[in-house]
PDB file of C-alpha atoms in Angstrom:
ATOM      1  CA  MET A   1      48.404  44.161 -12.316  1.00 52.00           C
ATOM      2  CA  ILE A   2      48.788  41.374 -14.854  1.00 58.00           C
ATOM      3  CA  ALA A   3      48.198  42.374 -18.468  1.00 60.00           C
ATOM      4  CA  LEU A   4      45.925  39.860 -20.164  1.00 55.00           C
ATOM      5  CA  PRO A   5      46.201  39.141 -23.889  1.00 58.00           C
ATOM      6  CA  ASN A   6      43.523  40.716 -26.085  1.00 60.00           C
ATOM      7  CA  ASP A   7      42.028  37.326 -26.935  1.00 61.00           C
ATOM      8  CA  TRP A   8      41.788  36.153 -23.299  1.00 56.00           C
ATOM      9  CA  THR A   9      38.422  34.709 -22.223  1.00 60.00           C
ATOM     10  CA  CYS A  10      37.275  33.510 -18.816  1.00 65.00           C
ATOM     11  CA  ALA A  11      36.747  29.735 -18.588  1.00 65.00           C
ATOM     12  CA  ARG A  12      33.076  30.296 -17.706  1.00 65.00           C
ATOM     13  CA  CYS A  13      32.533  32.120 -21.021  1.00 68.00           C
ATOM     14  CA  ILE A  14      34.228  29.560 -23.265  1.00 71.00           C
ATOM     15  CA  LYS A  15      31.764  27.152 -24.806  1.00 78.00           C
ATOM     16  CA  CYS A  16      32.626  23.478 -24.593  1.00 79.00           C
ATOM     17  CA  VAL A  17      31.082  20.071 -25.020  1.00 79.00           C
ATOM     18  CA  PRO A  18      30.711  18.002 -21.829  1.00 81.00           C
ATOM     19  CA  LEU A  19      32.927  14.931 -21.532  1.00 84.00           C
ATOM     20  CA  LYS A  20      30.858  12.000 -22.813  1.00 84.00           C
ATOM     21  CA  GLU A  21      33.584   9.345 -22.557  1.00 84.00           C
ATOM     22  CA  PRO A  22      36.230   8.858 -19.852  1.00 82.00           C
ATOM     23  CA  SER A  23      39.541  10.536 -20.591  1.00 84.00           C
ATOM     24  CA  SER A  24      42.906   9.151 -19.518  1.00 85.00           C
ATOM     25  CA  GLY A  25      44.967  12.326 -19.835  1.00 90.00           C
ATOM     26  CA  PHE A  26      44.722  15.975 -18.877  1.00 93.00           C
ATOM     27  CA  GLY A  27      44.865  18.260 -21.888  1.00 91.00           C
ATOM     28  CA  GLU A  28      43.302  21.613 -22.665  1.00 92.00           C
ATOM     29  CA  LYS A  29      39.769  20.184 -22.915  1.00 92.00           C
ATOM     30  CA  GLU A  30      40.038  18.470 -19.535  1.00 94.00           C
ATOM     31  CA  GLN A  31      41.547  21.612 -18.018  1.00 94.00           C
ATOM     32  CA  LEU A  32      38.651  23.699 -19.354  1.00 92.00           C
ATOM     33  CA  LEU A  33      36.006  21.276 -18.075  1.00 94.00           C
ATOM     34  CA  CYS A  34      37.604  21.078 -14.618  1.00 94.00           C
ATOM     35  CA  SER A  35      37.937  24.871 -14.539  1.00 94.00           C
ATOM     36  CA  LYS A  36      34.236  25.156 -15.331  1.00 93.00           C
ATOM     37  CA  ILE A  37      33.417  22.820 -12.421  1.00 93.00           C
ATOM     38  CA  TYR A  38      35.706  24.803 -10.121  1.00 92.00           C
ATOM     39  CA  LEU A  39      34.050  28.093 -11.091  1.00 90.00           C
ATOM     40  CA  TRP A  40      30.577  26.503 -10.948  1.00 91.00           C
ATOM     41  CA  CYS A  41      31.197  25.892  -7.248  1.00 88.00           C
ATOM     42  CA  PHE A  42      31.540  29.657  -6.717  1.00 84.00           C
ATOM     43  CA  LYS A  43      28.153  30.482  -8.197  1.00 84.00           C
ATOM     44  CA  TYR A  44      26.763  31.440  -4.777  1.00 77.00           C
ATOM     45  CA  LYS A  45      29.127  33.483  -2.606  1.00 73.00           C
ATOM     46  CA  GLN A  46      27.495  32.606   0.726  1.00 71.00           C
ATOM     47  CA  ILE A  47      28.351  28.905   0.343  1.00 73.00           C
ATOM     48  CA  THR A  48      31.972  29.550  -0.607  1.00 75.00           C
ATOM     49  CA  ASP A  49      32.992  31.529   2.473  1.00 71.00           C
ATOM     50  CA  PRO A  50      34.193  28.495   4.500  1.00 67.00           C
ATOM     51  CA  PHE A  51      36.464  27.507   1.612  1.00 68.00           C
ATOM     52  CA  MET A  52      38.123  30.892   1.347  1.00 70.00           C
ATOM     53  CA  LYS A  53      39.032  31.059   5.045  1.00 66.00           C
ATOM     54  CA  PHE A  54      42.543  29.841   5.575  1.00 58.00           C
ATOM     55  CA  ASP A  55      44.121  29.210   8.939  1.00 62.00           C
ATOM     56  CA  PRO A  56      47.620  27.801   8.383  1.00 56.00           C
ATOM     57  CA  ALA A  57      47.732  26.573  11.986  1.00 62.00           C
ATOM     58  CA  LYS A  58      44.833  24.209  11.293  1.00 59.00           C
ATOM     59  CA  VAL A  59      46.061  22.986   7.932  1.00 55.00           C
ATOM     60  CA  ASN A  60      48.367  20.008   7.665  1.00 54.00           C
ATOM     61  CA  LEU A  61      49.223  17.454   4.997  1.00 53.00           C
ATOM     62  CA  ARG A  62      45.725  15.920   5.094  1.00 64.00           C
ATOM     63  CA  TYR A  63      44.121  19.192   4.050  1.00 72.00           C
ATOM     64  CA  ILE A  64      44.172  21.132   0.817  1.00 78.00           C
ATOM     65  CA  HIS A  65      43.015  24.705   0.305  1.00 81.00           C
ATOM     66  CA  ILE A  66      40.772  25.566  -2.640  1.00 86.00           C
ATOM     67  CA  LYS A  67      43.374  28.049  -3.906  1.00 87.00           C
ATOM     68  CA  VAL A  68      45.815  25.149  -4.340  1.00 89.00           C
ATOM     69  CA  VAL A  69      43.318  23.490  -6.694  1.00 93.00           C
ATOM     70  CA  ALA A  70      43.098  26.711  -8.734  1.00 92.00           C
ATOM     71  CA  ALA A  71      46.890  26.902  -8.960  1.00 94.00           C
ATOM     72  CA  LYS A  72      47.162  23.263 -10.030  1.00 96.00           C
ATOM     73  CA  LEU A  73      44.497  23.821 -12.697  1.00 95.00           C
ATOM     74  CA  SER A  74      46.227  26.879 -14.134  1.00 93.00           C
ATOM     75  CA  GLN A  75      49.603  25.092 -14.143  1.00 95.00           C
ATOM     76  CA  MET A  76      48.148  21.928 -15.758  1.00 95.00           C
ATOM     77  CA  ALA A  77      49.536  19.979 -12.781  1.00 97.00           C
ATOM     78  CA  TYR A  78      46.844  17.292 -12.827  1.00 96.00           C
ATOM     79  CA  LYS A  79      47.562  13.995 -14.581  1.00 96.00           C
ATOM     80  CA  ASN A  80      43.891  13.235 -15.165  1.00 95.00           C
ATOM     81  CA  ILE A  81      40.366  14.275 -14.191  1.00 95.00           C
ATOM     82  CA  PRO A  82      40.089  11.857 -11.228  1.00 94.00           C
ATOM     83  CA  ASP A  83      43.119  13.620  -9.651  1.00 95.00           C
ATOM     84  CA  PHE A  84      41.236  16.926  -9.846  1.00 96.00           C
ATOM     85  CA  LEU A  85      38.064  15.337  -8.440  1.00 96.00           C
ATOM     86  CA  ARG A  86      40.026  13.826  -5.525  1.00 95.00           C
ATOM     87  CA  ASP A  87      41.471  17.227  -4.671  1.00 95.00           C
ATOM     88  CA  MET A  88      38.037  18.866  -4.812  1.00 94.00           C
ATOM     89  CA  GLU A  89      36.606  16.199  -2.510  1.00 92.00           C
ATOM     90  CA  LEU A  90      39.556  16.681  -0.145  1.00 90.00           C
ATOM     91  CA  VAL A  91      38.871  20.436  -0.139  1.00 87.00           C
ATOM     92  CA  ILE A  92      35.268  19.729   0.836  1.00 87.00           C
ATOM     93  CA  SER A  93      36.159  17.303   3.622  1.00 84.00           C
ATOM     94  CA  SER A  94      38.890  19.681   4.845  1.00 79.00           C
ATOM     95  CA  ALA A  95      36.409  22.540   5.144  1.00 78.00           C
ATOM     96  CA  VAL A  96      34.191  20.472   7.442  1.00 75.00           C
ATOM     97  CA  GLU A  97      37.109  19.437   9.651  1.00 73.00           C
ATOM     98  CA  ILE A  98      38.528  22.959   9.845  1.00 68.00           C
ATOM     99  CA  ASP A  99      35.206  24.748  10.438  1.00 68.00           C
ATOM    100  CA  GLU A 100      32.551  22.473  11.960  1.00 70.00           C
ATOM    101  CA  ALA A 101      30.102  25.397  12.166  1.00 71.00           C
ATOM    102  CA  ALA A 102      30.154  25.705   8.369  1.00 75.00           C
ATOM    103  CA  ARG A 103      28.713  22.219   7.811  1.00 81.00           C
ATOM    104  CA  ASN A 104      25.527  23.517   6.108  1.00 84.00           C
ATOM    105  CA  HIS A 105      27.505  25.734   3.741  1.00 83.00           C
ATOM    106  CA  VAL A 106      29.814  22.831   2.946  1.00 85.00           C
ATOM    107  CA  ARG A 107      26.825  20.610   2.203  1.00 88.00           C
ATOM    108  CA  LEU A 108      25.468  23.221  -0.243  1.00 90.00           C
ATOM    109  CA  PHE A 109      28.925  23.629  -1.809  1.00 89.00           C
ATOM    110  CA  PHE A 110      29.134  19.851  -2.267  1.00 92.00           C
ATOM    111  CA  LYS A 111      25.709  19.845  -3.915  1.00 93.00           C
ATOM    112  CA  GLN A 112      26.843  22.618  -6.264  1.00 93.00           C
ATOM    113  CA  TYR A 113      30.067  20.690  -6.990  1.00 94.00           C
ATOM    114  CA  CYS A 114      28.100  17.518  -7.820  1.00 94.00           C
ATOM    115  CA  SER A 115      25.803  19.419 -10.171  1.00 94.00           C
ATOM    116  CA  GLY A 116      28.875  20.835 -11.951  1.00 94.00           C
ATOM    117  CA  VAL A 117      30.375  17.364 -12.337  1.00 95.00           C
ATOM    118  CA  LYS A 118      27.090  16.044 -13.756  1.00 95.00           C
ATOM    119  CA  LYS A 119      26.849  18.998 -16.141  1.00 93.00           C
ATOM    120  CA  TYR A 120      30.415  18.998 -17.481  1.00 93.00           C
ATOM    121  CA  LEU A 121      31.627  15.434 -16.849  1.00 93.00           C
ATOM    122  CA  PRO A 122      28.640  13.138 -17.430  1.00 91.00           C
ATOM    123  CA  ALA A 123      31.077  10.322 -18.311  1.00 85.00           C
ATOM    124  CA  ILE A 124      32.531  10.418 -14.779  1.00 79.00           C
ATOM    125  CA  ARG A 125      30.731   8.735 -11.903  1.00 67.00           C
ATOM    126  CA  THR A 126      31.063  10.494  -8.540  1.00 56.00           C
TER     127      THR A 126
END
């Protein structure tokens, strides 16, 4: 088990000001805001199930798994917020293509994602 530092706090618990103006880079503030959106999408477990299923046989270069987005966030691998948003939208479209039966859950996940973007990134138009 990983030992966390004593001052560690979950991204959901850290207070932050929403992004009011577009940002060109990807620093700690942008990472925190994108992490909040990512976690906001997991507010309701029943709508996240299709995104946690992973069948490597069905995944190719057009698809991205939601865990890849989490890894890229933690590694600060995004160049800017639009890169993160593109990956999230690719995750959503991938889930529909991989699991057609989950369309209603994906629709609810997308709605939750959009509400997170509006809440934390009002300067960004989706």
